[in-house]
Short mmCIF file of C-alpha atoms in Angstrom, two decimals:
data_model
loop_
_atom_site.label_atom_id
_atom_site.label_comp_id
_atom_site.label_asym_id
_atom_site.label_seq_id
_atom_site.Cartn_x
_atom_site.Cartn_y
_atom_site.Cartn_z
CA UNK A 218 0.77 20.19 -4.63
CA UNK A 219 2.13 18.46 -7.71
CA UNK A 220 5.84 17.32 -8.28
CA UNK A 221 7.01 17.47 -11.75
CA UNK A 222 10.52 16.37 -12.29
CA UNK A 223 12.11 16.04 -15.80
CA UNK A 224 15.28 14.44 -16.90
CA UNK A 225 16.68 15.04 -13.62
CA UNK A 226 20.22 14.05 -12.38
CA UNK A 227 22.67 14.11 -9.58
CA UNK A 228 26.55 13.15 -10.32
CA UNK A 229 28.90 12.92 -7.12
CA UNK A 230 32.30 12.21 -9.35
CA UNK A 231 31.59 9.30 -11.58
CA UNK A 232 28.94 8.28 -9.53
CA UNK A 233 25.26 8.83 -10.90
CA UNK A 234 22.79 8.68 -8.09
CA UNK A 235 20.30 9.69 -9.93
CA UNK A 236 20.27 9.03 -14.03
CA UNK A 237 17.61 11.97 -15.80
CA UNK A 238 14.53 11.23 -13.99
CA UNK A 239 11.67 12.10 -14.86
CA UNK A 240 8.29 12.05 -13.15
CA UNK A 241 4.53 13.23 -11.93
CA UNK A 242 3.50 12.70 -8.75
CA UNK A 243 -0.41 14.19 -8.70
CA UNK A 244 -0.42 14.82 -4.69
CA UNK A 245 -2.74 14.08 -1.96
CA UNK A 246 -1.48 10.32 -2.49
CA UNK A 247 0.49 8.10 -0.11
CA UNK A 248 3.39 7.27 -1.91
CA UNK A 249 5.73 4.89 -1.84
CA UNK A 250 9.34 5.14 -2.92
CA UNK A 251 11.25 2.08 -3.03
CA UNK A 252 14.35 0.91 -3.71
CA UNK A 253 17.44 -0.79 -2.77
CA UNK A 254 19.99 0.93 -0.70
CA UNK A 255 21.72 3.08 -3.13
CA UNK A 256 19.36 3.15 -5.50
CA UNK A 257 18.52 6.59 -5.41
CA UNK A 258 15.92 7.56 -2.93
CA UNK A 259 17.81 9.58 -0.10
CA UNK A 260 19.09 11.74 -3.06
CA UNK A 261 15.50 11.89 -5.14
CA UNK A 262 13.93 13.37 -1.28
CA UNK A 263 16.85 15.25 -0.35
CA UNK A 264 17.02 17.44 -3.68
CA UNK A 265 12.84 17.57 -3.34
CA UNK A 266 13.18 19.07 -0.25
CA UNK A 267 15.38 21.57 -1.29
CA UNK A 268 17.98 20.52 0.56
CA UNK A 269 20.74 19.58 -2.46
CA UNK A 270 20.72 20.77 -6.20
CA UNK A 271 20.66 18.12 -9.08
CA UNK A 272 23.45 18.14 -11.69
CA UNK A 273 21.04 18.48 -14.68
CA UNK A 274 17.24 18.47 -15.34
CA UNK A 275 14.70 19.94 -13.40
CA UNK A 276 12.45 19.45 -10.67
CA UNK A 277 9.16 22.07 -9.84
CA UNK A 278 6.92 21.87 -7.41
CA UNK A 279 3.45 23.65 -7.77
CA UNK A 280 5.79 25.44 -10.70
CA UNK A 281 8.40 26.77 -8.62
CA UNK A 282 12.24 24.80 -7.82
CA UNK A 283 12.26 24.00 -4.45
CA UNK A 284 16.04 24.70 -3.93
CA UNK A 285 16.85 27.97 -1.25
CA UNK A 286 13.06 28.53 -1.83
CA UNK A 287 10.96 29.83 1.80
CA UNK A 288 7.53 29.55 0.28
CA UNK A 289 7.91 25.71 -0.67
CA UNK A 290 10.32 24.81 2.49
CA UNK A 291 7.51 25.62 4.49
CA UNK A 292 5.15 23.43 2.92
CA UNK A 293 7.60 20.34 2.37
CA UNK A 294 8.76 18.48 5.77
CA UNK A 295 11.28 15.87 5.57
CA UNK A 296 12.23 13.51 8.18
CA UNK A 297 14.84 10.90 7.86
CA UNK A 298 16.23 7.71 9.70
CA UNK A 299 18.38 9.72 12.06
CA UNK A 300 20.10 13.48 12.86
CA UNK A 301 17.02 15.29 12.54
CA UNK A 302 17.27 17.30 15.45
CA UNK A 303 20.49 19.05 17.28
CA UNK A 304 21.73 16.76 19.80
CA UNK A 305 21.63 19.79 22.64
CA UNK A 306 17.99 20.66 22.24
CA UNK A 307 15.00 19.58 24.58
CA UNK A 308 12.09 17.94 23.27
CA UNK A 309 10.09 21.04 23.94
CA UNK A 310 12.70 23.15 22.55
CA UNK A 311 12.19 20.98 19.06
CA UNK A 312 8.42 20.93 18.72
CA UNK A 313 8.59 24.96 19.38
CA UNK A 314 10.91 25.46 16.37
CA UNK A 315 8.76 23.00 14.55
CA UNK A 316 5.71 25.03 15.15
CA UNK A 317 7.49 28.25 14.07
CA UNK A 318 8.33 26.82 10.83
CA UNK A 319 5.19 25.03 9.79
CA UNK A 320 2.25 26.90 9.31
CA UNK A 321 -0.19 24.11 9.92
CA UNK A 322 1.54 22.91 12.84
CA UNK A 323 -0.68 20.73 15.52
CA UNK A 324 0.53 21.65 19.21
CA UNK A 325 -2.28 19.21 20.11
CA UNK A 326 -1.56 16.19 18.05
CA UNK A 327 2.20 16.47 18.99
CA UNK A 328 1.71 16.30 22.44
CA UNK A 329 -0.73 13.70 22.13
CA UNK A 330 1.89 11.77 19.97
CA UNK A 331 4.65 12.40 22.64
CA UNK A 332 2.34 10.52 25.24
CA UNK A 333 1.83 7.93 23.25
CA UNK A 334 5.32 7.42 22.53
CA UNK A 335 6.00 7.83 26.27
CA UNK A 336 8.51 10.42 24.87
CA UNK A 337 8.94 13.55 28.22
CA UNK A 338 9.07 16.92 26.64
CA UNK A 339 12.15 17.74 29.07
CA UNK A 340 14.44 14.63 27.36
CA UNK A 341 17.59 16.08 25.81
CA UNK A 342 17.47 14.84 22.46
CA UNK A 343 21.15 13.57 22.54
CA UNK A 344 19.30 11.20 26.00
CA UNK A 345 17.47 9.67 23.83
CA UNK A 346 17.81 6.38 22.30
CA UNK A 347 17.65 5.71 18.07
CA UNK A 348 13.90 4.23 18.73
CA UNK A 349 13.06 6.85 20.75
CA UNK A 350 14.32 9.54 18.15
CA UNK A 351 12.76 7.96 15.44
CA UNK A 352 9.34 8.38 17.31
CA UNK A 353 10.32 12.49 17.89
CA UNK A 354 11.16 12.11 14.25
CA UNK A 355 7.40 10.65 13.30
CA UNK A 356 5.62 12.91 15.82
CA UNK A 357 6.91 15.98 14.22
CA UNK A 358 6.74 14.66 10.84
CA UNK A 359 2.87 14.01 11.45
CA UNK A 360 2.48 17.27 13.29
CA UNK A 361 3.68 19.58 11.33
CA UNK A 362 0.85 18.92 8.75
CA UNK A 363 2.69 19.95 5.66
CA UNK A 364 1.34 19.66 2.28
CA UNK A 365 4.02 17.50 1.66
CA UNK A 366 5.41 15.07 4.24
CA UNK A 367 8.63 12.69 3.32
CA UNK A 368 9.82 9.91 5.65
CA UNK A 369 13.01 8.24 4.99
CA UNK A 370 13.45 5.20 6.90
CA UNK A 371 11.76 7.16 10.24
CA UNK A 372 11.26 4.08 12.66
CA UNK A 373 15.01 2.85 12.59
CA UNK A 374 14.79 1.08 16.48
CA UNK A 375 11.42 1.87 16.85
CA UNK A 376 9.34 -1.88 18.21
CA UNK A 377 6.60 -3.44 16.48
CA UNK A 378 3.75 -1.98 18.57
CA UNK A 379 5.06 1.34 18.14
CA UNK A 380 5.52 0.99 14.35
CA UNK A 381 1.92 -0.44 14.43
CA UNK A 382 0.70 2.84 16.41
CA UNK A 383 2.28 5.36 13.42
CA UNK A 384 0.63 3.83 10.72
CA UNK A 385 -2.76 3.78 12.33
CA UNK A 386 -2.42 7.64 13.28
CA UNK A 387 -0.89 8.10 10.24
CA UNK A 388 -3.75 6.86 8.13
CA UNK A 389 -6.18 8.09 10.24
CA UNK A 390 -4.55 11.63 10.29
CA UNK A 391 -4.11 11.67 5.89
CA UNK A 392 -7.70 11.03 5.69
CA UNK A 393 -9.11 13.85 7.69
CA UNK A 394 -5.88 15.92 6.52
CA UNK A 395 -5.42 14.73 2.67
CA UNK A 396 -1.99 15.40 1.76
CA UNK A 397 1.46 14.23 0.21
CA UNK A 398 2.98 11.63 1.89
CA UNK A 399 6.18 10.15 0.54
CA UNK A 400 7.27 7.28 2.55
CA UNK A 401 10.71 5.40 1.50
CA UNK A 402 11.85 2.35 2.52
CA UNK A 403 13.06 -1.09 2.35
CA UNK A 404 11.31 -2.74 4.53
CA UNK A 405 8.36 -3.02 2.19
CA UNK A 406 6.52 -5.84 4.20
CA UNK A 407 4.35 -3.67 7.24
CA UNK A 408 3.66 -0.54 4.84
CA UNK A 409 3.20 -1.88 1.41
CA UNK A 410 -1.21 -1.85 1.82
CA UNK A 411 -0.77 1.88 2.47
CA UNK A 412 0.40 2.79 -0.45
CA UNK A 413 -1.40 4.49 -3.43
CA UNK A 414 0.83 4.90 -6.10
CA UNK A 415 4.27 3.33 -6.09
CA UNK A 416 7.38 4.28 -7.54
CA UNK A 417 10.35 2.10 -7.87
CA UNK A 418 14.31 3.08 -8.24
CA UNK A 419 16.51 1.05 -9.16
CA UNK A 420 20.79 2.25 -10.02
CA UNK A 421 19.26 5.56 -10.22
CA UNK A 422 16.38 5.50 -12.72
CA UNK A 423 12.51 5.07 -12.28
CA UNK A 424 11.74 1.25 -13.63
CA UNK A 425 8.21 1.92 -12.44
CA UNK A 426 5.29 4.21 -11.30
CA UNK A 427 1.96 2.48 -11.01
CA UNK A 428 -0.96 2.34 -8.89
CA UNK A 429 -0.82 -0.01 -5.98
CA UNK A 430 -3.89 -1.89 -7.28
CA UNK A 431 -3.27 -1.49 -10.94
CA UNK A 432 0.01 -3.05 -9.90
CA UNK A 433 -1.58 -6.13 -8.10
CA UNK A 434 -3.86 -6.38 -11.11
CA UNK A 435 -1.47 -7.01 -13.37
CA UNK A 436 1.14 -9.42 -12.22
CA UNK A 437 0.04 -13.07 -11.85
CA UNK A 438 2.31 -15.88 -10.17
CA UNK A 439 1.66 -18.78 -12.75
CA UNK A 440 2.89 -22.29 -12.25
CA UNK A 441 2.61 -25.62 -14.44
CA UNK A 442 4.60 -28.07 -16.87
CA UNK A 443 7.49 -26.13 -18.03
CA UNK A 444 6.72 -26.16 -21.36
CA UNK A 445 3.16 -24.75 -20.86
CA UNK A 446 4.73 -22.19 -19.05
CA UNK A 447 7.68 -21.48 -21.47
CA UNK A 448 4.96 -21.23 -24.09
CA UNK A 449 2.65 -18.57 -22.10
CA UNK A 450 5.88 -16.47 -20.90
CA UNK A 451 7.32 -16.22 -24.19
CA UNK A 452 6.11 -12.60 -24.89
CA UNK A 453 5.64 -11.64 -20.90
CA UNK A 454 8.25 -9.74 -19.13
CA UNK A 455 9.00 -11.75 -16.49
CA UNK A 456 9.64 -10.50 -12.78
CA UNK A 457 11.07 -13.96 -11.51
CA UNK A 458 11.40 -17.78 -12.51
CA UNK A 459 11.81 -21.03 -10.62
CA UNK A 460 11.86 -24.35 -12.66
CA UNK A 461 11.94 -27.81 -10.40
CA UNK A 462 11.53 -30.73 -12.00
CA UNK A 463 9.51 -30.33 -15.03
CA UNK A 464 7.10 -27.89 -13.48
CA UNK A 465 7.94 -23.80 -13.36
CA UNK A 466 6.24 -20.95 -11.53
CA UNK A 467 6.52 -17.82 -12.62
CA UNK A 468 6.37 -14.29 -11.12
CA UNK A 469 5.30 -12.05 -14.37
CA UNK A 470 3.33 -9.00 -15.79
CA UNK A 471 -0.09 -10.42 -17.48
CA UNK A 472 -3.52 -11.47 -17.52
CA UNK A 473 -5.25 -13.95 -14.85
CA UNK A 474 -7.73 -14.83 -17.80
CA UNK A 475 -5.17 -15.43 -20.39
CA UNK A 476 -2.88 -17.36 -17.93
CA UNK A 477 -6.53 -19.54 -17.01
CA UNK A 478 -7.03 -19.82 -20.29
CA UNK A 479 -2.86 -21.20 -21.28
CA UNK A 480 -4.25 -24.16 -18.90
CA UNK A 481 -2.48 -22.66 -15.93
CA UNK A 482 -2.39 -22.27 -12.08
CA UNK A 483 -3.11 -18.91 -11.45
CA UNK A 484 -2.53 -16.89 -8.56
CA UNK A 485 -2.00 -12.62 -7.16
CA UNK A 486 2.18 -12.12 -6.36
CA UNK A 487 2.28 -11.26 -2.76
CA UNK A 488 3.27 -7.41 -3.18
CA UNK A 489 6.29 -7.21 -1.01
CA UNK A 490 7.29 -10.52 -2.96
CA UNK A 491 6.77 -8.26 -6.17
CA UNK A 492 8.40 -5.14 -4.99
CA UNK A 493 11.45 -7.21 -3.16
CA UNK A 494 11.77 -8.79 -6.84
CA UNK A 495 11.03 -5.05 -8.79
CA UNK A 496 13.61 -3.46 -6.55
CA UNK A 497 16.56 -6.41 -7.04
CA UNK A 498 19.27 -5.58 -9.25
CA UNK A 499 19.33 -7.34 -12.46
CA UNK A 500 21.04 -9.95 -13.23
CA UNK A 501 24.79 -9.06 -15.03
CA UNK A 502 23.09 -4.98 -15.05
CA UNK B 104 -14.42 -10.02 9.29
CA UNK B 105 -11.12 -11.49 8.65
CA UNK B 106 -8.44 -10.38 11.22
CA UNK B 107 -5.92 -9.92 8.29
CA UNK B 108 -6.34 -9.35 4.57
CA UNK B 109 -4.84 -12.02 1.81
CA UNK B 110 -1.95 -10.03 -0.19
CA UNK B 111 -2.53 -12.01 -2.85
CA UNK B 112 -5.92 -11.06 -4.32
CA UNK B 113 -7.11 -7.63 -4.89
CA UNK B 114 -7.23 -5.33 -1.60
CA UNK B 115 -10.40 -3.32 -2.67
CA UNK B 116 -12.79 -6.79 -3.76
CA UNK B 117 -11.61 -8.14 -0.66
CA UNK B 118 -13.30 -5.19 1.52
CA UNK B 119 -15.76 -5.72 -1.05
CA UNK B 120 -16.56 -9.50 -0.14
CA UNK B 121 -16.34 -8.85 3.16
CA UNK B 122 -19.38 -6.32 3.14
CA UNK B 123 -21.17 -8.54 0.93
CA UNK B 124 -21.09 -11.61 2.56
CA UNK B 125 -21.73 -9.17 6.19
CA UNK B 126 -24.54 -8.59 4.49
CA UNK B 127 -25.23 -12.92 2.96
CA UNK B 128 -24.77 -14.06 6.73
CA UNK B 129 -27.26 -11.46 8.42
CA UNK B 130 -24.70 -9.85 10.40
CA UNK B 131 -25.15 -6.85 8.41
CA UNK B 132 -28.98 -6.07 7.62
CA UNK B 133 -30.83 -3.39 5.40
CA UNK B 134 -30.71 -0.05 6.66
CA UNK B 135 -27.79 -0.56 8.87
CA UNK B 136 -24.68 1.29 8.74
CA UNK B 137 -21.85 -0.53 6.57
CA UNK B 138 -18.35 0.38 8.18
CA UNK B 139 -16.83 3.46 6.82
CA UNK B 140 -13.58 3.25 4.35
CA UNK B 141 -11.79 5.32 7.30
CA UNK B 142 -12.54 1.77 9.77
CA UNK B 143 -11.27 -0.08 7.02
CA UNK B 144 -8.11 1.37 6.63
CA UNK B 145 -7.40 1.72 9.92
CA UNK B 146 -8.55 -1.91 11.06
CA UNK B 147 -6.05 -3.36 8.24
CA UNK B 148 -3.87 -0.78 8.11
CA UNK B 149 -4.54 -0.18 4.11
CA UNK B 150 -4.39 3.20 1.34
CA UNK B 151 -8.06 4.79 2.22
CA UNK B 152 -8.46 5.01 -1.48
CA UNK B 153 -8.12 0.86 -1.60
CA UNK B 154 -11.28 0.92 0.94
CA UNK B 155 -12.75 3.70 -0.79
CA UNK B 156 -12.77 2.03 -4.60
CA UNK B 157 -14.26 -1.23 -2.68
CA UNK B 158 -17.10 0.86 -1.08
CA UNK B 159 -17.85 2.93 -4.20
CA UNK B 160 -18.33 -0.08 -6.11
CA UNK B 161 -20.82 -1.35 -3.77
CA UNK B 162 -22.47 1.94 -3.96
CA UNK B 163 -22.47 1.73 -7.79
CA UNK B 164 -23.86 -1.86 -7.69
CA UNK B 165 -27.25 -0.86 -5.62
CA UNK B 166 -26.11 -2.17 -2.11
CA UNK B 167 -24.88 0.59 -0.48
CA UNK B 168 -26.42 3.93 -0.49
CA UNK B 169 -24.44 6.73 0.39
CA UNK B 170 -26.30 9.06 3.32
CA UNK B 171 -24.11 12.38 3.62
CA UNK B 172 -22.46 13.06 6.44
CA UNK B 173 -23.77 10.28 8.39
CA UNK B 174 -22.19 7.36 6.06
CA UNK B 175 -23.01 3.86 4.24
CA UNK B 176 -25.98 2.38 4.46
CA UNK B 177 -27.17 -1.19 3.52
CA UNK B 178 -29.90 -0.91 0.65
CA UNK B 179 -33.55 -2.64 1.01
CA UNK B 180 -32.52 -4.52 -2.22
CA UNK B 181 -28.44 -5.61 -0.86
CA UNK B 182 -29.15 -8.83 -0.41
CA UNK B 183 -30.99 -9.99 -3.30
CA UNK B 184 -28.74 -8.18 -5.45
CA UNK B 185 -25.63 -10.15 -3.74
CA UNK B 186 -27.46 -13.68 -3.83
CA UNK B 187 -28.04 -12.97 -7.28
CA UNK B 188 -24.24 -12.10 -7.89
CA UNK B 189 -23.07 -14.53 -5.87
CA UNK B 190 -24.94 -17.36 -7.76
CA UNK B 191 -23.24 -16.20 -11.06
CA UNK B 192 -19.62 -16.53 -9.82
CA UNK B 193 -20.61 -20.15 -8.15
CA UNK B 194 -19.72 -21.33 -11.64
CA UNK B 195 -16.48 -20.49 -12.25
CA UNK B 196 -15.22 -20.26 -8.42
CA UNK B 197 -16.35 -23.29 -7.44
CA UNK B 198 -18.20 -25.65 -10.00
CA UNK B 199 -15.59 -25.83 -12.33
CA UNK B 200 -12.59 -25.86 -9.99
CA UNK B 201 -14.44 -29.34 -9.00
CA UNK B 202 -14.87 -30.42 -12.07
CA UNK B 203 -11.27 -30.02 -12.90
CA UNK B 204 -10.40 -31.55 -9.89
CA UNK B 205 -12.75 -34.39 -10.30
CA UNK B 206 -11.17 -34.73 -13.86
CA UNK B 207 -7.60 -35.22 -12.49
CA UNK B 208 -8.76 -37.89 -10.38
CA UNK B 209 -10.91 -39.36 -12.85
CA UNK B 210 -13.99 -39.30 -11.27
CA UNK B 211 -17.04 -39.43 -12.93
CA UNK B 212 -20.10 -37.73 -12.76
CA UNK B 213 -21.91 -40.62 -10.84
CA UNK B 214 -19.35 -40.75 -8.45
CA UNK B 215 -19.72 -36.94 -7.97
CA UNK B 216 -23.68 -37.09 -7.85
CA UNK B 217 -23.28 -40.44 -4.91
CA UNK B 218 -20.81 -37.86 -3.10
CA UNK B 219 -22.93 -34.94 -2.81
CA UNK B 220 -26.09 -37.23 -1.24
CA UNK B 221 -24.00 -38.82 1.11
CA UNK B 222 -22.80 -35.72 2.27
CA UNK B 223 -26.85 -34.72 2.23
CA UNK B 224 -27.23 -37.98 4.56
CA UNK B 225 -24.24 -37.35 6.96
CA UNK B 226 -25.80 -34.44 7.79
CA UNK B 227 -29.47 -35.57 7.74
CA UNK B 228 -30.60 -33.52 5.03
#
């Protein structure tokens, strides 16, 4: 399903969350969606989702506005870090209303996922703790198959080895399954090799929507003299400097060859490095 | 293979590499079944599409030959075509990274030559 937005914003007061975005995201991609906190993202999902209107622009999915819309609710499913489900519900209770409101719902591969997660179907949702949620969260997100899935922040409290566990099934489920995956978050680190396409927010505008491996391709860390490396940076945009006595190295959008060629180190940016830099606020912005 | 993948080259050459040189060291052999871009993103947790472009590449270059519905397949010619390969990018990855080096610490080319038989006689070559 493909997600055209154009020019679109959201004001609350004087506050722009989001600041006339516009975008194309293809589908059948893992995205990522980054940015810092406030930057946008909770806003961007919940008006995709249908769940909030934007001030101005517009936003179409598969041509139609997702807003108070039961075709494309059915086919988006959103899952954020917490409050997903009512506190007085079972586990059981959740995964039936789940499976009444996605068509491609997987009975199977949710109560696989709830064994894994040594989640019991009985468990009051307000018994369970934020780690445990978050894996309810992720096992109906994954479940309910929809053409496209959005996770905010899902494994809030979740441990490393259950973390670990999601993005293997996770993977393994989107390639027998292709579909939209939107995955936002800041902590870039574990997920950042899943990622197809990226898309960066930052104060409420896009600064960026690339390929993860065009992106890799094209930013070099350089280091050297500092005047060898003033010279080669002088028409680069640069991501981020360090100078230390007489040498610099430089995290910034060019060639390997060309930088080989300037007489300099060369090396790849680390890509949570480059999306930790990408995502900072700039400097007196 | 390497337990974990190095974030700072290119994801896809890397699964590249790794098949190739699988294939260099033996431990991969013509006609045998090259992992699948589904084992490689799920072994390093990485975008199937990363795996996939690495694969496909391999495919395009003659060593791999896609079998439908079964998978990838090592090619009678893979390993030629890889030493071959290989011996073109000795050059630049590791010949002149030595020379440089050698430059910065003014070593000549005798000293180079005497370096490279003494390492021959250390290890009774």
């Amino acid at each position: 399903m493909e997600i055209k937005v154009d020019q679109l914003s959201k004001n609350y007061g004087e506050n722009n969350a989001l600041d006339q975005v516009s975008l194309t995201l293809e589908g059948n991609k893992i995205y990522g969606l980054l940015g810092r906190n406030g930057a946008g993202k909770t806003t961007f999902m919940d008006i995709l989702s249908g769940q909030i209107l934007a001030s101005a622009g517009s936003i179409s999915i598969d041509g139609e506005n997702p807003f108070d819309n039961q075709r494309l609710t059915e086919s988006i499913c959103l899952i954020k870090e917490a409050n997903n489900f009512s506190p007085e519900l079972k586990i059981k209770q959740v995964l039936k209303i789940y499976s009444y409101f996605y068509p491609n719902w997987n009975q199977e591969m949710a109560e696989e996922l709830l064994e894994i997660f040594n989640l019991k179907q009985s468990a009051k949702i307000k018994t369970l703790s934020k780690g445990m949620e978050s894996a309810l969260g992720i096992t109906a997100g994954l479940a309910s198959r929809a053409p496209i899935t959005v996770f905010d922040e899902p494994y809030i409290g979740m441990d490393a080895p259950s973390r670990k566990k999601f993005y293997e099934i996770l993977l393994e489920d989107y390639q027998e399954n292709p579909r939209t995956i939107i995955f936002s978050t800041h902590l870039i680190d574990e997920v950042s090799l899943m990622f197809e396409e990226v898309i960066i927010l930052r104060e409420g505008s896009v600064i960026l929507q690339e390929s993860a491996e065009d992106l890799r391709a094209k930013t070099i860390a350089i280091s050297g003299p500092k005047d060898q490396v003033d010279a080669f940076l002088a028409d680069k945009e640069i991501i981020q400097r360090n100078d230390l006595a007489g040498s610099s190295m430089a995290y910034a959008f060019g060639s390997r060859k060309e930088a080989l060629d300037a007489g300099l180190e060369v090396e790849g940016v680390p890509v949570q490095e480059l999306m930790i830099h990408l995502t900072e606020k700039k400097k007196g912005a | 293979m390497k337990k974990e993948l190095d974030e700072n080259k290119p994801i896809f050459l890397q699964i590249k590499e790794q098949i190739e040189d699988s294939i260099i060291d033996g431990s991969l052999n013509s006609g045998e079944r090259a992992p699948s871009t589904n084992e490689f993103a799920k072994f390093y947790q990485i975008n199937p599409a990363t795996a996939g472009k690495g694969i496909n590449e391999l495919v395009s270059e003659g060593i791999l030959i896609k079998k439908r519905g079964v998978g990838m397949f090592v090619t009678d010619e893979a390993k030629g075509i890889v030493i071959e390969k290989r011996k073109q990018t000795f050059y630049e990855n590791y010949l002149l990274p030595m020379k440089k080096e050698a430059q910065k610490l003014e070593m000549d080319r005798q000293e180079l030559i005497n370096m490279l038989n003494r390492e021959d006689e250390a290890n009774g070559n």
